CSV table of C-alpha atoms in Angstrom, one decimal:
chain,number,residue,atom,x,y,z
A,1,MET,CA,15.0,105.8,107.2
A,2,LYS,CA,16.9,106.2,110.5
A,3,GLN,CA,20.3,105.3,109.1
A,4,LEU,CA,21.9,104.9,105.7
A,5,ARG,CA,24.2,101.9,105.4
A,6,VAL,CA,26.7,102.6,102.6
A,7,GLY,CA,28.7,100.2,100.5
A,8,MET,CA,31.3,102.1,98.4
A,9,ILE,CA,33.2,100.8,95.4
A,10,GLY,CA,36.5,102.7,94.8
A,11,TYR,CA,38.8,104.3,97.4
A,12,LYS,CA,41.3,106.6,95.7
A,13,PHE,CA,40.7,110.2,94.8
A,14,MET,CA,36.9,110.3,94.8
A,15,GLY,CA,36.8,107.5,97.4
A,16,LYS,CA,38.6,109.7,99.9
A,17,ALA,CA,36.4,112.7,99.1
A,18,HIS,CA,33.2,110.6,99.6
A,19,SER,CA,34.6,108.9,102.8
A,20,ASN,CA,35.4,112.3,104.3
A,21,ALA,CA,31.8,113.5,103.5
A,22,TYR,CA,30.2,110.5,105.2
A,23,ARG,CA,32.3,110.9,108.3
A,24,THR,CA,32.0,114.7,108.6
A,25,LEU,CA,28.3,115.1,107.8
A,26,PRO,CA,26.9,114.2,111.3
A,27,MET,CA,29.3,116.6,113.0
A,28,PHE,CA,28.1,119.7,111.3
A,29,PHE,CA,24.6,118.7,110.1
A,30,PRO,CA,23.4,116.7,113.2
A,31,GLU,CA,19.8,116.6,112.0
A,32,ALA,CA,20.8,114.9,108.8
A,33,LEU,CA,20.3,111.1,108.2
A,34,LYS,CA,23.5,109.6,109.5
A,35,PRO,CA,25.6,107.5,107.0
A,36,GLU,CA,27.0,104.2,108.3
A,37,MET,CA,30.2,103.4,106.5
A,38,THR,CA,29.5,99.7,106.3
A,39,ALA,CA,31.8,98.2,103.6
A,40,LEU,CA,34.4,99.3,101.2
A,41,CYS,CA,35.1,97.4,98.0
A,42,GLY,CA,38.3,97.1,96.0
A,43,ARG,CA,40.0,94.4,94.0
A,44,ASN,CA,43.3,94.4,95.9
A,45,LYS,CA,42.6,92.9,99.4
A,46,ALA,CA,45.7,94.4,101.1
A,47,ALA,CA,45.2,97.8,99.5
A,48,VAL,CA,41.4,98.0,100.3
A,49,THR,CA,42.0,96.8,103.8
A,50,GLU,CA,44.6,99.6,104.4
A,51,ALA,CA,42.2,102.1,102.8
A,52,ALA,CA,39.3,101.0,105.0
A,53,ALA,CA,41.4,101.5,108.1
A,54,GLN,CA,42.5,104.9,107.0
A,55,LEU,CA,39.1,106.2,105.8
A,56,GLY,CA,36.9,104.7,108.5
A,57,TRP,CA,35.1,101.8,106.8
A,58,SER,CA,33.9,98.9,109.0
A,59,ASP,CA,34.4,96.0,106.6
A,60,VAL,CA,36.0,95.2,103.2
A,61,VAL,CA,35.1,93.1,100.2
A,62,THR,CA,37.0,92.5,97.0
A,63,ASP,CA,34.1,91.7,94.6
A,64,TRP,CA,31.4,94.4,94.1
A,65,LYS,CA,28.8,91.7,93.3
A,66,ASP,CA,29.3,90.4,96.9
A,67,LEU,CA,28.8,94.0,98.2
A,68,ILE,CA,25.5,94.4,96.3
A,69,ALA,CA,24.2,91.1,97.5
A,70,ARG,CA,24.6,92.1,101.2
A,71,ASP,CA,21.5,92.7,103.3
A,72,ASP,CA,23.2,95.3,105.4
A,73,ILE,CA,23.7,97.8,102.5
A,74,ASP,CA,21.1,100.5,101.6
A,75,LEU,CA,23.2,102.6,99.2
A,76,ILE,CA,25.8,101.7,96.6
A,77,ASP,CA,28.4,104.5,96.1
A,78,ILE,CA,30.2,104.1,92.7
A,79,ASN,CA,33.4,106.0,92.2
A,80,ALA,CA,35.3,103.3,90.3
A,81,PRO,CA,36.6,104.2,86.7
A,82,SER,CA,33.8,105.2,84.3
A,83,ASP,CA,33.8,101.9,82.4
A,84,ALA,CA,32.5,100.1,85.5
A,85,HIS,CA,29.6,102.5,86.2
A,86,LYS,CA,26.9,100.8,84.1
A,87,GLU,CA,27.3,97.2,85.1
A,88,ILE,CA,27.5,98.1,88.8
A,89,ALA,CA,24.5,100.5,88.7
A,90,LEU,CA,22.3,98.0,86.8
A,91,ALA,CA,23.1,95.3,89.4
A,92,ALA,CA,22.5,97.7,92.3
A,93,ALA,CA,19.1,98.8,90.9
A,94,LYS,CA,18.1,95.1,90.4
A,95,ALA,CA,19.0,94.4,94.0
A,96,GLY,CA,16.9,97.4,95.2
A,97,LYS,CA,19.8,99.5,96.4
A,98,HIS,CA,19.9,103.3,96.1
A,99,ILE,CA,22.7,104.5,93.9
A,100,PHE,CA,25.2,107.4,94.1
A,101,CYS,CA,27.4,107.4,91.0
A,102,GLU,CA,30.3,109.7,90.1
A,103,LYS,CA,30.3,111.6,86.8
A,104,PRO,CA,30.3,111.1,84.0
A,105,LEU,CA,27.4,108.8,84.5
A,106,ALA,CA,28.4,106.3,81.7
A,107,LEU,CA,30.7,105.9,78.7
A,108,THR,CA,27.8,106.5,76.3
A,109,LEU,CA,24.4,108.1,76.2
A,110,SER,CA,22.7,104.8,75.5
A,111,ASP,CA,24.4,103.3,78.6
A,112,ALA,CA,23.4,106.4,80.7
A,113,ARG,CA,19.7,106.0,79.5
A,114,GLU,CA,19.8,102.3,80.4
A,115,MET,CA,21.0,103.1,83.9
A,116,LEU,CA,18.3,105.7,84.4
A,117,GLN,CA,15.6,103.3,83.2
A,118,ALA,CA,16.8,100.6,85.5
A,119,ALA,CA,16.8,102.9,88.5
A,120,GLU,CA,13.4,104.2,87.7
A,121,GLU,CA,11.9,100.7,87.2
A,122,ALA,CA,13.4,99.6,90.5
A,123,LYS,CA,12.0,102.7,92.2
A,124,VAL,CA,15.4,103.4,93.9
A,125,ALA,CA,16.9,106.8,94.6
A,126,HIS,CA,19.7,107.8,92.2
A,127,MET,CA,22.2,110.7,92.3
A,128,VAL,CA,25.1,111.7,90.1
A,129,GLY,CA,28.2,113.4,91.5
A,130,PHE,CA,28.3,116.9,90.1
A,131,ASN,CA,29.8,118.4,93.3
A,132,TYR,CA,30.5,121.9,92.1
A,133,ARG,CA,26.8,122.7,92.3
A,134,PHE,CA,27.2,122.6,96.1
A,135,SER,CA,29.5,125.5,96.5
A,136,PRO,CA,27.7,128.3,98.5
A,137,ALA,CA,28.9,130.9,95.9
A,138,VAL,CA,27.4,128.8,93.1
A,139,LYS,CA,24.1,128.5,95.0
A,140,LEU,CA,24.2,132.3,95.3
A,141,ALA,CA,24.6,132.6,91.5
A,142,LYS,CA,21.6,130.2,91.1
A,143,LYS,CA,19.6,132.4,93.4
A,144,LEU,CA,20.4,135.6,91.5
A,145,VAL,CA,19.5,134.0,88.2
A,146,ASP,CA,16.2,132.3,89.4
A,147,SER,CA,15.0,135.4,91.2
A,148,GLY,CA,15.4,137.5,88.1
A,149,ARG,CA,18.0,139.9,89.6
A,150,LEU,CA,20.3,139.4,86.7
A,151,GLY,CA,17.4,139.9,84.2
A,152,LYS,CA,17.3,138.1,80.9
A,153,ILE,CA,20.3,135.8,80.5
A,154,TYR,CA,22.3,136.5,77.4
A,155,HIS,CA,25.6,134.7,77.9
A,156,PHE,CA,27.1,131.7,79.8
A,157,ARG,CA,30.8,131.2,79.3
A,158,ALA,CA,32.8,128.6,81.2
A,159,TRP,CA,36.3,127.2,81.2
A,160,PHE,CA,38.0,124.3,83.2
A,161,LEU,CA,41.7,124.5,82.8
A,162,GLN,CA,44.4,122.1,84.1
A,163,ASP,CA,48.0,121.3,83.3
A,164,TRP,CA,48.7,118.0,85.0
A,165,ILE,CA,49.5,116.1,81.8
A,166,ILE,CA,51.4,118.8,80.0
A,167,ASP,CA,54.6,116.8,80.3
A,168,PRO,CA,54.8,114.5,77.3
A,169,GLU,CA,56.5,111.9,79.4
A,170,PHE,CA,53.6,111.7,81.9
A,171,PRO,CA,52.4,108.1,81.9
A,172,LEU,CA,49.4,106.7,80.1
A,173,VAL,CA,46.9,106.7,83.0
A,174,TRP,CA,43.4,105.2,82.6
A,175,ARG,CA,41.9,108.7,82.2
A,176,LEU,CA,43.7,108.9,78.8
A,177,GLN,CA,42.2,105.6,77.5
A,178,LYS,CA,38.8,106.0,75.8
A,179,GLU,CA,37.7,102.4,76.5
A,180,ILE,CA,37.9,103.1,80.3
A,181,ALA,CA,37.3,106.9,80.6
A,182,GLY,CA,34.9,107.5,77.7
A,183,SER,CA,36.6,110.8,76.8
A,184,GLY,CA,39.4,113.0,78.1
A,185,SER,CA,39.1,116.6,79.2
A,186,HIS,CA,35.6,116.8,77.5
A,187,GLY,CA,34.0,114.2,79.8
A,188,ASP,CA,36.1,114.7,82.8
A,189,LEU,CA,36.2,118.5,83.0
A,190,GLY,CA,33.7,119.6,80.4
A,191,ALA,CA,31.0,117.5,82.0
A,192,HIS,CA,31.1,119.7,85.1
A,193,LEU,CA,30.8,122.9,83.0
A,194,ILE,CA,27.8,121.4,81.1
A,195,ASP,CA,26.0,120.5,84.4
A,196,LEU,CA,26.6,124.0,85.8
A,197,ALA,CA,25.2,125.5,82.6
A,198,HIS,CA,22.1,123.3,82.8
A,199,TYR,CA,21.7,124.1,86.5
A,200,LEU,CA,22.2,127.8,86.2
A,201,VAL,CA,20.9,128.7,82.8
A,202,GLY,CA,18.8,125.8,81.3
A,203,ASP,CA,18.8,123.3,78.6
A,204,MET,CA,20.9,123.6,75.4
A,205,HIS,CA,19.4,123.6,72.0
A,206,GLU,CA,22.4,123.0,69.7
A,207,VAL,CA,26.3,122.8,69.9
A,208,ILE,CA,29.3,122.9,67.7
A,209,GLY,CA,32.8,122.0,68.8
A,210,MET,CA,36.5,121.2,68.1
A,211,SER,CA,39.0,119.1,70.0
A,212,GLU,CA,42.7,118.1,69.8
A,213,THR,CA,45.0,115.4,71.2
A,214,PHE,CA,48.3,117.1,71.5
A,215,ILE,CA,50.4,114.1,72.7
A,216,LYS,CA,49.5,111.0,70.7
A,217,GLU,CA,51.5,108.5,72.7
A,218,ARG,CA,52.7,108.2,76.3
A,219,PRO,CA,54.8,105.7,78.4
A,220,ILE,CA,52.7,102.9,79.8
A,221,ALA,CA,52.0,103.6,83.5
A,222,GLU,CA,53.7,101.3,86.0
A,223,GLU,CA,51.6,102.6,88.9
A,224,MET,CA,48.6,104.9,89.2
A,225,THR,CA,47.0,106.6,92.2
A,226,GLY,CA,44.2,109.1,91.6
A,227,LEU,CA,45.6,111.8,89.3
A,228,SER,CA,49.2,110.8,89.8
A,229,ALA,CA,51.2,108.0,88.2
A,230,LYS,CA,54.7,106.6,87.8
A,231,GLY,CA,56.4,105.5,84.6
A,232,SER,CA,59.7,105.6,82.8
A,233,LYS,CA,61.1,107.1,79.7
A,234,ASP,CA,62.2,103.6,78.8
A,235,SER,CA,58.7,102.2,79.2
A,236,PRO,CA,56.9,101.1,76.0
A,237,LYS,CA,54.4,103.6,74.8
A,238,GLY,CA,50.7,103.3,74.2
A,239,PRO,CA,48.3,105.5,72.2
A,240,VAL,CA,46.3,108.3,73.9
A,241,THR,CA,42.8,107.7,72.7
A,242,VAL,CA,41.0,110.7,74.2
A,243,ASP,CA,41.0,114.4,73.7
A,244,ASP,CA,43.5,116.7,75.5
A,245,ALA,CA,41.3,119.7,74.9
A,246,THR,CA,37.8,120.4,73.7
A,247,LEU,CA,36.0,123.7,73.0
A,248,PHE,CA,32.5,124.2,71.9
A,249,LEU,CA,29.8,126.8,71.4
A,250,ALA,CA,26.1,126.4,72.4
A,251,ARG,CA,22.7,128.0,71.9
A,252,PHE,CA,20.4,127.5,74.9
A,253,ALA,CA,16.7,126.8,74.5
A,254,ASN,CA,16.0,130.2,76.2
A,255,GLY,CA,18.1,132.1,73.6
A,256,ALA,CA,21.3,132.6,75.6
A,257,LEU,CA,24.6,131.9,74.0
A,258,GLY,CA,27.3,129.7,75.6
A,259,SER,CA,31.0,129.0,75.2
A,260,PHE,CA,32.9,126.2,76.9
A,261,GLU,CA,36.6,125.2,77.1
A,262,ALA,CA,38.1,122.2,78.8
A,263,THR,CA,41.8,121.4,78.6
A,264,ARG,CA,44.6,119.7,80.5
A,265,PHE,CA,47.2,121.7,78.6
A,266,ALA,CA,46.9,125.2,80.1
A,267,ALA,CA,50.3,125.7,81.8
A,268,GLY,CA,50.0,127.4,85.2
A,269,HIS,CA,46.4,126.3,85.7
A,270,ARG,CA,46.2,123.6,88.3
A,271,SER,CA,42.4,123.5,88.4
A,272,THR,CA,40.8,126.7,87.1
A,273,ASN,CA,37.0,126.0,87.0
A,274,SER,CA,35.2,129.2,86.2
A,275,PHE,CA,32.1,130.6,84.7
A,276,GLU,CA,30.6,134.0,83.9
A,277,ILE,CA,26.9,134.8,83.4
A,278,ASN,CA,25.8,138.0,81.7
A,279,GLY,CA,22.2,139.2,82.0
A,280,SER,CA,20.2,142.4,81.1
A,281,LEU,CA,20.4,143.6,84.7
A,282,GLY,CA,23.7,142.3,85.8
A,283,SER,CA,26.5,139.7,85.7
A,284,VAL,CA,28.2,137.2,88.0
A,285,LYS,CA,31.7,135.6,87.8
A,286,PHE,CA,32.9,132.5,89.7
A,287,ASP,CA,36.3,130.8,89.9
A,288,PHE,CA,36.6,127.7,92.0
A,289,GLU,CA,40.2,128.5,92.9
A,290,ARG,CA,38.5,131.3,94.9
A,291,MET,CA,35.4,129.2,95.7
A,292,ASN,CA,34.1,131.2,98.6
A,293,GLU,CA,33.7,134.3,96.4
A,294,LEU,CA,31.2,135.4,93.8
A,295,GLU,CA,31.8,138.6,91.8
A,296,VAL,CA,28.5,140.4,91.3
A,297,TYR,CA,27.6,143.4,89.1
A,298,PHE,CA,24.2,145.2,88.9
A,299,THR,CA,23.3,147.7,86.2
A,300,SER,CA,21.0,149.4,88.8
A,301,ASP,CA,23.9,150.7,90.9
A,302,GLU,CA,24.6,154.4,90.6
A,303,GLU,CA,27.1,155.2,87.9
A,304,ASP,CA,29.8,156.4,90.2
A,305,VAL,CA,29.9,153.1,92.1
A,306,GLN,CA,29.3,150.7,89.3
A,307,GLY,CA,31.6,147.7,89.0
A,308,PHE,CA,32.0,144.1,90.0
A,309,ARG,CA,31.8,143.6,93.8
A,310,ARG,CA,33.3,140.7,95.7
A,311,VAL,CA,30.8,138.8,97.7
A,312,LEU,CA,32.2,136.4,100.3
A,313,ALA,CA,29.6,133.7,100.5
A,314,THR,CA,30.2,132.8,104.1
A,315,ASP,CA,27.4,134.6,105.9
A,316,PRO,CA,24.3,132.9,107.3
A,317,ALA,CA,22.3,134.3,104.3
A,318,HIS,CA,24.3,131.9,102.0
A,319,GLU,CA,23.3,128.3,101.7
A,320,TYR,CA,25.1,125.9,104.0
A,321,ALA,CA,27.2,128.6,105.5
A,322,GLU,CA,25.5,128.7,108.9
A,323,ALA,CA,26.5,125.1,109.6
A,324,TRP,CA,30.2,125.9,109.3
A,325,TRP,CA,32.3,128.8,110.7
A,326,PRO,CA,31.8,132.4,111.6
A,327,PRO,CA,31.4,134.8,108.6
A,328,GLY,CA,34.6,135.3,106.7
A,329,HIS,CA,36.0,131.8,107.7
A,330,THR,CA,36.2,130.0,104.4
A,331,ILE,CA,35.5,126.4,103.4
A,332,GLY,CA,37.2,124.2,100.7
A,333,PHE,CA,36.8,121.6,98.0
A,334,GLU,CA,35.9,118.8,100.4
A,335,HIS,CA,32.9,120.7,101.7
A,336,THR,CA,31.2,120.4,98.3
A,337,PHE,CA,31.0,116.6,98.8
A,338,ILE,CA,29.6,117.0,102.3
A,339,HIS,CA,26.8,119.3,101.0
A,340,GLU,CA,26.3,116.7,98.2
A,341,ILE,CA,25.8,113.9,100.7
A,342,LEU,CA,23.5,116.2,102.8
A,343,GLU,CA,21.3,116.5,99.7
A,344,LEU,CA,21.4,112.8,99.2
A,345,THR,CA,20.5,111.9,102.8
A,346,ASN,CA,17.8,114.6,103.0
A,347,ALA,CA,16.2,113.3,99.8
A,348,LEU,CA,16.1,109.8,101.1
A,349,ARG,CA,14.6,110.9,104.4
A,350,GLU,CA,12.0,113.0,102.6
A,351,ASP,CA,11.2,110.3,100.1
A,352,ARG,CA,12.1,112.4,97.0
A,353,LEU,CA,14.7,112.2,94.3
A,354,PRO,CA,18.1,113.8,95.0
A,355,GLN,CA,19.4,116.6,92.8
A,356,PRO,CA,21.3,116.2,90.6
A,357,ASN,CA,20.2,112.7,89.6
A,358,PHE,CA,20.5,110.3,86.6
A,359,HIS,CA,18.2,112.5,84.6
A,360,ASP,CA,20.9,115.2,84.8
A,361,GLY,CA,23.6,112.7,84.0
A,362,VAL,CA,21.7,111.6,80.9
A,363,LYS,CA,21.2,115.3,79.9
A,364,CYS,CA,24.9,116.0,80.3
A,365,GLN,CA,25.9,112.9,78.3
A,366,ALA,CA,23.6,114.0,75.5
A,367,VAL,CA,25.5,117.3,75.2
A,368,LEU,CA,28.9,115.5,75.5
A,369,GLU,CA,28.0,113.2,72.6
A,370,ALA,CA,26.4,116.0,70.5
A,371,VAL,CA,29.7,117.9,70.7
A,372,GLU,CA,31.6,114.8,69.7
A,373,ARG,CA,29.2,114.3,66.7
A,374,SER,CA,29.6,118.0,65.7
A,375,ILE,CA,33.4,117.5,65.7
A,376,ASP,CA,33.2,114.4,63.6
A,377,GLU,CA,30.8,115.8,61.2
A,378,ARG,CA,32.0,119.5,61.3
A,379,ARG,CA,28.5,121.0,61.8
A,380,TRP,CA,26.0,122.3,64.4
A,381,VAL,CA,24.2,119.4,66.1
A,382,GLU,CA,20.9,119.8,67.9
A,383,ILE,CA,20.6,118.1,71.2
A,384,SER,CA,17.3,116.6,70.1
A,385,GLU,CA,19.2,114.6,67.5
A,386,MET,CA,20.7,112.5,70.3
């Protein structure tokens, strides 16, 4: 391929992140396959036209079926709400289009498996949007684990803490409705933690969890944009049908133990996405609010200088760093999406499957549903049961 003609469905929070990645990639990675921002899709003609002008898309359509039917589209980018993922992905695969889909891949494990099967049968490339893998500091953690420098891995603990819906009068946005979102903090935040665990440590064997919905009803939203919304105390209320917080424990196939916490009710935490890995020879700690840093500890250090050291992952030795700024000049959230699109375009040019892909999305969905089953049945659930 000499170019990648993209048709994108959705243009709000993730749509902006993806658009920025498509636009910025050629500037800093000139050898990469160049994305062409061909058409943007949204149901509201006026709104999608305004978004296309702002974000840099050449054309607009209001029906995703029309977008998929176009001959000048190679890749369908899906960042619409979760309940739309399956239908769009199946149609895109049938039309022979490559697919880039935001997480969680689907509302259910069976739907995710159907999407994977369709993509494989159509022999199209497929990728799922777990962008946090693409932080240079996370790549460094992966390198330390895979090289054996941390030794045998004993523990993986992770937490994703937010507080954006802690106000009980915050409106009932679509992310709080199970029929649209699939789940709450579990599928939205916990999915990222699960994927990082799979990426860094390996497959899980069994899980046990608990969850809570602290605010059972909220005012109906009058307007929604990304993670924000407008409503009124006088508005009628609707039921919250997803979890506000979910915690679970896990045993990994390699014997490591894991603990996971995802909540939208941690006051003072805007977006604390963190993990710690403990091995026989050392440990690492990561916090996305300080995404350019990885805390590293090695047991082999002399006793008088032992302790966690701060590694700033901005030197040429760190993945992606050489394309950006001089050492010490940091990058941000938006860069994870640029690196994600770099992996996607490189995979297409090299005729291989991008990482992470729908296989990873299915694996993540299996854990999400295993945790939900364990909560419902109040027992340990093996992933193989799913």
